[in-house]
mmCIF file of C-alpha atoms in Angstrom:
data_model
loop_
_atom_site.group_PDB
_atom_site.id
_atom_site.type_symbol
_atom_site.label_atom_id
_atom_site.label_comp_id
_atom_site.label_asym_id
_atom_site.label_seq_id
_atom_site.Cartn_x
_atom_site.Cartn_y
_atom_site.Cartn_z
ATOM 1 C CA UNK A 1 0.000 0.000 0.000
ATOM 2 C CA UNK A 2 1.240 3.516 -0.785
ATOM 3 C CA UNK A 3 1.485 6.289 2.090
ATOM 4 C CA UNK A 4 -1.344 7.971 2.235
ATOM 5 C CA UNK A 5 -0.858 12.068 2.999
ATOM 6 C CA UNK A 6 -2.852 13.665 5.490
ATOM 7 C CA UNK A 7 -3.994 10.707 7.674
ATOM 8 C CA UNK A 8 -4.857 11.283 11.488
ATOM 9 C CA UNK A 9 -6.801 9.390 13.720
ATOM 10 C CA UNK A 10 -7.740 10.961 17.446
ATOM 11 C CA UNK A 11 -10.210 9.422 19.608
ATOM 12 C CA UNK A 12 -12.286 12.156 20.705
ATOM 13 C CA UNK A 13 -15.327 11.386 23.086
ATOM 14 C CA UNK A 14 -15.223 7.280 24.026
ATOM 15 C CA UNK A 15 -15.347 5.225 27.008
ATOM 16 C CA UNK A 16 -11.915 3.904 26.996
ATOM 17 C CA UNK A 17 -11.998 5.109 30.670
ATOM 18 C CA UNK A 18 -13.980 1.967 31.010
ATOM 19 C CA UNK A 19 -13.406 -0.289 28.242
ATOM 20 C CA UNK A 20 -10.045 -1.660 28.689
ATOM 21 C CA UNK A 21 -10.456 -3.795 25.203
ATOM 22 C CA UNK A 22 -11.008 -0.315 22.887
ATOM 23 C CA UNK A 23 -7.008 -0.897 21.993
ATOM 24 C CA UNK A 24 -5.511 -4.092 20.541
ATOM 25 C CA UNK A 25 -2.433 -4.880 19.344
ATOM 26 C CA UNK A 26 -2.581 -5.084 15.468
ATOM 27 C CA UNK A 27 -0.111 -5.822 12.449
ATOM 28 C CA UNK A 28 -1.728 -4.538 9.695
ATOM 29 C CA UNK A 29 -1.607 -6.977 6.314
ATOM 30 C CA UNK A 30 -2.498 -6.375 2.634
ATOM 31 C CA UNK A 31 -3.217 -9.816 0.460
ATOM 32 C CA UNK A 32 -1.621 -11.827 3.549
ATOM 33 C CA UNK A 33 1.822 -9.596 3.501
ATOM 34 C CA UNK A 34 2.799 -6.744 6.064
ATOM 35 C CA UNK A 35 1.787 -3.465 4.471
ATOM 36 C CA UNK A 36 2.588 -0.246 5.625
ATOM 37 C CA UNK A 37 -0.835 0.876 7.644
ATOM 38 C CA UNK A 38 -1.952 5.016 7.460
ATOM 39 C CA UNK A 39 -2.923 6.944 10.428
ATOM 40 C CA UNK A 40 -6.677 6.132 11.041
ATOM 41 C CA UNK A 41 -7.017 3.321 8.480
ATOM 42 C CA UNK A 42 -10.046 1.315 9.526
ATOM 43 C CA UNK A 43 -10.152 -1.973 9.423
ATOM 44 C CA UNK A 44 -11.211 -5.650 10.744
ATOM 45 C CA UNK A 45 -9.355 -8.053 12.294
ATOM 46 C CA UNK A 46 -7.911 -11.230 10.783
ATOM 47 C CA UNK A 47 -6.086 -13.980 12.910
ATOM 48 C CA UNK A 48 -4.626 -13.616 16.045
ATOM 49 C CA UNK A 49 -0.645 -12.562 16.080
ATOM 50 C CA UNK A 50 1.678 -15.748 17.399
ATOM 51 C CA UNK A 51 2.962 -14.962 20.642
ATOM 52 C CA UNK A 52 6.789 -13.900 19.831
ATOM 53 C CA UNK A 53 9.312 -16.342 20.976
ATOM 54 C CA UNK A 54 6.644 -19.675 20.918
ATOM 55 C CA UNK A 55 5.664 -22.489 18.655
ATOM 56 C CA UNK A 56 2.020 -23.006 17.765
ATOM 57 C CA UNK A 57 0.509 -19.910 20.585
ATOM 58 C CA UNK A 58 -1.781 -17.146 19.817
ATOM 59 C CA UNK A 59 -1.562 -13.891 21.415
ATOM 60 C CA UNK A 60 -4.997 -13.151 23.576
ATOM 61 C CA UNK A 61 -5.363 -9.774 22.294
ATOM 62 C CA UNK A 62 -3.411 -8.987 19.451
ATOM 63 C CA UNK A 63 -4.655 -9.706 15.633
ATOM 64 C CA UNK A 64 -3.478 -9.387 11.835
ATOM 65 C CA UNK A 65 -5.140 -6.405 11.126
ATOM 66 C CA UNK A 66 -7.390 -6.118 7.120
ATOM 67 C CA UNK A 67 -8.798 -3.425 5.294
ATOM 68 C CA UNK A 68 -12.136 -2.616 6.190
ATOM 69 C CA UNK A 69 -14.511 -3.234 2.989
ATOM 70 C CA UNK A 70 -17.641 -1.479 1.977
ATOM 71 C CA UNK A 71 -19.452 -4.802 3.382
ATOM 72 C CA UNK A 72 -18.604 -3.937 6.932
ATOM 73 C CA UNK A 73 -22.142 -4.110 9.536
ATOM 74 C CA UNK A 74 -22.713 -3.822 12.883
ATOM 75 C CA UNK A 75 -21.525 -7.289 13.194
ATOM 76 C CA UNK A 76 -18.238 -6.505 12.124
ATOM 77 C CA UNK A 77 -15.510 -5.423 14.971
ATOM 78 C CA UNK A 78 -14.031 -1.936 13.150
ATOM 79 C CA UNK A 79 -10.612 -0.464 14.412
ATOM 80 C CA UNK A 80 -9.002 2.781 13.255
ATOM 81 C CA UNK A 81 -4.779 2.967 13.858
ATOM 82 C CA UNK A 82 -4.077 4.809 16.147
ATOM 83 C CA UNK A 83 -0.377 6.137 15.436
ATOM 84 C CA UNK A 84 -0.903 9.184 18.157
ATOM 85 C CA UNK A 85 0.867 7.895 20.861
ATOM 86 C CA UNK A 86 2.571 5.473 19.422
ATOM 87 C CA UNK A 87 6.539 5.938 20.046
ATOM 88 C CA UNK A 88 7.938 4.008 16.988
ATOM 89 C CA UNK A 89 6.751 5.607 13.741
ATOM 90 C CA UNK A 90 8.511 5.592 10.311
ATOM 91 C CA UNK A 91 8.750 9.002 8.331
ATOM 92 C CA UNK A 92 8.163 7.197 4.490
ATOM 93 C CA UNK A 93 9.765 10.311 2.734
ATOM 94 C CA UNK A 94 13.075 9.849 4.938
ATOM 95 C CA UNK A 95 12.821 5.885 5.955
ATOM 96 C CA UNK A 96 13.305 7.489 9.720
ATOM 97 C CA UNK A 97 12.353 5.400 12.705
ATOM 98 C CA UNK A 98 10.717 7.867 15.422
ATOM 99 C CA UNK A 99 11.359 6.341 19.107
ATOM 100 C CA UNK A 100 9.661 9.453 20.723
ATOM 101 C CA UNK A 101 6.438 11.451 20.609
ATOM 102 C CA UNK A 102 7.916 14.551 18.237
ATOM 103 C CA UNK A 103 6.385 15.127 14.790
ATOM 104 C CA UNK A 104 4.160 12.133 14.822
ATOM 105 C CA UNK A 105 0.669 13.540 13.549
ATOM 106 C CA UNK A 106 -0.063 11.794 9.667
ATOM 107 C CA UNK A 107 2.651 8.930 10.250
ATOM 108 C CA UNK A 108 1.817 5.934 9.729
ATOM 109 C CA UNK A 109 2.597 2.361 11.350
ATOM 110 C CA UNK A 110 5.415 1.016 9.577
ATOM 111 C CA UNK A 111 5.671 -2.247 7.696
ATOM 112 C CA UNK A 112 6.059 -5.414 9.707
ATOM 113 C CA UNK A 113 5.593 -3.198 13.244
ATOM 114 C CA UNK A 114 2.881 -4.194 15.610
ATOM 115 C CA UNK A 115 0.855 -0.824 16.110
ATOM 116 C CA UNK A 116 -2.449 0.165 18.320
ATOM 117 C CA UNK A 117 -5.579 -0.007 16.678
ATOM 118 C CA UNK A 118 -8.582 1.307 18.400
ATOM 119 C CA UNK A 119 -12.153 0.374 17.995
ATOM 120 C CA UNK A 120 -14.556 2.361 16.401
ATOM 121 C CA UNK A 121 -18.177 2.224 18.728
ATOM 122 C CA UNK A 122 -21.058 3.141 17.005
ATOM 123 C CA UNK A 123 -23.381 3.823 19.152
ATOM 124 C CA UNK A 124 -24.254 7.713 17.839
ATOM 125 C CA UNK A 125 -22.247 9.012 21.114
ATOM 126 C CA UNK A 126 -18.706 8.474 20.089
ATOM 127 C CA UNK A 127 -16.951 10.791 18.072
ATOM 128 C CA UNK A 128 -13.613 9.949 16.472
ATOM 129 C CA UNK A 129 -11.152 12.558 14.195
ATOM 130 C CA UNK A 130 -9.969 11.283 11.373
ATOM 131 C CA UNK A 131 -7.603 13.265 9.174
ATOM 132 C CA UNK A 132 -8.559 14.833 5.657
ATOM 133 C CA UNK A 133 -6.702 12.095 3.374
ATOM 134 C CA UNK A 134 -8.537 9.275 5.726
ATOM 135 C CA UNK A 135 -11.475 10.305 2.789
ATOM 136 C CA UNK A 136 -10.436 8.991 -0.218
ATOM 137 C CA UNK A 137 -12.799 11.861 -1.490
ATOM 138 C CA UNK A 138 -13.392 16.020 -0.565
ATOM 139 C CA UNK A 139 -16.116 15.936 1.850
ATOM 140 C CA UNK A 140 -17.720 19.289 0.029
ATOM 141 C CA UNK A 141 -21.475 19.211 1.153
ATOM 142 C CA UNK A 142 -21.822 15.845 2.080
ATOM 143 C CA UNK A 143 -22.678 15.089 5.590
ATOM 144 C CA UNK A 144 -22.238 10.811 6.032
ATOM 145 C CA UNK A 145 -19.232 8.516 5.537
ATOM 146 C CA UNK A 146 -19.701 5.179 4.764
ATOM 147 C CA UNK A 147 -16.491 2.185 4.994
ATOM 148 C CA UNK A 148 -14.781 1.115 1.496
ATOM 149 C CA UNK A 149 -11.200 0.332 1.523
ATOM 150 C CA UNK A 150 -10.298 0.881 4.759
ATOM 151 C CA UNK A 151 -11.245 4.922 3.876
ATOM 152 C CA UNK A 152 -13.985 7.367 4.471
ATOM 153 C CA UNK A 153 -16.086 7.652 1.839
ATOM 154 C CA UNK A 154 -18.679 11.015 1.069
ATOM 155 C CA UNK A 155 -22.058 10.555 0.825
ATOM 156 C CA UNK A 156 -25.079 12.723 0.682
ATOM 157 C CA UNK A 157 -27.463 10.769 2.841
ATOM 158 C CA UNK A 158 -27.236 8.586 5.685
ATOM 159 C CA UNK A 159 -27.685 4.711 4.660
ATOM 160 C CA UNK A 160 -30.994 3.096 5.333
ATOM 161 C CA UNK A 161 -30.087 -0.483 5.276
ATOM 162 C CA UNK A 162 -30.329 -2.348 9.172
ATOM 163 C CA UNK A 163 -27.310 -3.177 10.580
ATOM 164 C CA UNK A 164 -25.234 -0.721 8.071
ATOM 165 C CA UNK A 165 -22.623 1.604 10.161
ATOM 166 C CA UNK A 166 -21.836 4.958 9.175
ATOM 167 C CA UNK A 167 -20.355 8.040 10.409
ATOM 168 C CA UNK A 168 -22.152 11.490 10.592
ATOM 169 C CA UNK A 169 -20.375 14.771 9.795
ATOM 170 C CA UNK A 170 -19.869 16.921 13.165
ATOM 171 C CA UNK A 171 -17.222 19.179 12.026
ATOM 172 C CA UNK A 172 -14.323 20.016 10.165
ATOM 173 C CA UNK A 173 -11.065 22.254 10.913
ATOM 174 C CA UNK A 174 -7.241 22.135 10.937
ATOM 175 C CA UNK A 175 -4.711 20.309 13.445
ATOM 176 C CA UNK A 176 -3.106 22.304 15.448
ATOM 177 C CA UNK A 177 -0.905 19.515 16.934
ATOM 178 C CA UNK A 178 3.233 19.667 16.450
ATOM 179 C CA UNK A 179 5.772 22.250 14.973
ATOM 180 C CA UNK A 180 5.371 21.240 11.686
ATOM 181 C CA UNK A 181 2.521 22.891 9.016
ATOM 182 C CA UNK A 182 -0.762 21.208 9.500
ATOM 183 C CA UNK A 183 -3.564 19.453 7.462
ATOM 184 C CA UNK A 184 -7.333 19.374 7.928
ATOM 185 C CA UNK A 185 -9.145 17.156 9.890
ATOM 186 C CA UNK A 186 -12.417 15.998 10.197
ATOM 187 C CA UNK A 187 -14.796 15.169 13.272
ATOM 188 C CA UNK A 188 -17.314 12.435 13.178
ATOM 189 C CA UNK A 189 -19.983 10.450 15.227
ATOM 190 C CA UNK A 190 -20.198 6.738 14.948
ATOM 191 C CA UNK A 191 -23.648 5.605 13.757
ATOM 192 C CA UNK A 192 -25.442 2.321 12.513
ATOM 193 C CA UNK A 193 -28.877 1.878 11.056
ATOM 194 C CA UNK A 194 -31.011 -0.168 13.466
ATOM 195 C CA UNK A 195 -34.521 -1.894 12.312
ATOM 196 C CA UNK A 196 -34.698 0.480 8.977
ATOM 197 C CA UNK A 197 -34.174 4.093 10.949
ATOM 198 C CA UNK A 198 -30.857 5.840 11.810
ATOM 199 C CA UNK A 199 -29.565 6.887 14.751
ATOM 200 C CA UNK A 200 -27.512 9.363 13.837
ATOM 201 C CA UNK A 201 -27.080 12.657 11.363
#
C-alpha cells in the first residue's frame, strides 16, 4: 500500500476510561503480507498474532489487522490505527524510525511493526477525528461517511439499510498539533442503522 498524505486518527469522546479492550495490538496486512498501515485506516481483524518467541501460541489480544470493505455491519468489529501515541513511527519520505512522541501527527505504522488499533463504537455518542486524506474523497457538502477500503467515503445521505454503520459529519477544521505545518481534519460520530431508521445525522 502507498502512504497515504494527510492521515490522522484521534479518539475524541469514548469510554476507553472503562473499556479496557477499545485498543488491541494489530499488524496490519495487505493480500496476507505486512503493508505499511496510514494513520486512522479502519479496518477488521484477521487472525490472532503468534505470541513472539513460541511455537504453535496465539496472542490473547493482538490480531493481523485487514482493510475494512464497503461490506462492513454492525456485526463486524471496526478499528481505526491509532499512530498518536505510538513511540515508533517511520517518516516514508526519509525511511526514519521515530522512538519518541515529536512530529508524529499523519505517520503511519510502519511495515512489519505491531501498532495500536482502536475500535470504532457506534453507538451515535462516540466521536472519532480522522484526518482529511482518511477520505479517499473532498467531503464538500456531504454530511455521512460510509467504509470502502479501509477509507472514508462522502455521501449525501445517511444509509438506510439495518445493521449498516456509518459516520455522521460533526465538524471540520485544521490540526493544530506539532511544529510542523498542519492538514485538515475531520470530526465524526459513529452511527449504525437499526430496524430500517438511523440513529444518527
Amino acid at each position: 500500500m502507498a502512504y497515504i498524505e494527510k492521515t490522522a486518527f484521534e479518539a475524541r469522546i469514548t469510554n476507553n476510561e472503562f473499556n479496557e479492550l477499545v485498543n488491541v495490538t494489530g499488524r496490519f496486512q495487505t493480500d496476507g503480507a505486512d503493508d505499511v498501515c496510514p494513520a486512522g485506516f479502519l479496518c477488521v481483524r484477521g487472525e490472532q498474532l503468534p505470541c513472539a518467541g513460541f511455537t504453535g501460541i496465539k496472542n490473547e489480544n493482538a490480531w493481523y489487522m485487514n482493510a475494512a470493505a464497503a461490506s462492513v455491519t454492525a456485526d463486524d468489529v471496526i478499528y481505526a490505527s491509532n499512530t498518536y501515541d505510538v513511540n515508533l513511527l517511520q517518516d516514508p519520505a526519509t525511511g526514519n524510525a521515530y522512538a519518541v512522541g515529536l512530529n508524529t501527527l499523519g505517520l503511519p505504522i510502519p511495515k512489519g511493526r505491531d501498532g495500536t488499533f482502536t475500535q470504532i463504537v457506534f453507538d451515535n455518542v462516540h466521536v472519532y477525528r480522522f484526518g482529511e486524506g482518511n477520505a479517499n474523497a473532498a467531503v464538500g457538502e456531504n454530511k455521512f461517511f460510509t467504509i470502502a477500503g479501509g477509507l472514508l467515503v462522502p455521501a449525501a445521505a445517511a444509509p438506510t439499510k439495518a445493521g449498516t454503520v456509518y459516520f455522521a459529519l460533526r465538524g471540520t477544521g485544521n490540526f493544530t498539533e506539532g511544529t510542523r505545518g498542519s492538514f485538515g481534519y475531520i470530526d465524526v460520530v459513529a452511527c449504525k442503522v437499526i430496524a430500517g431508521a438511523t440513529t444518527g445525522g
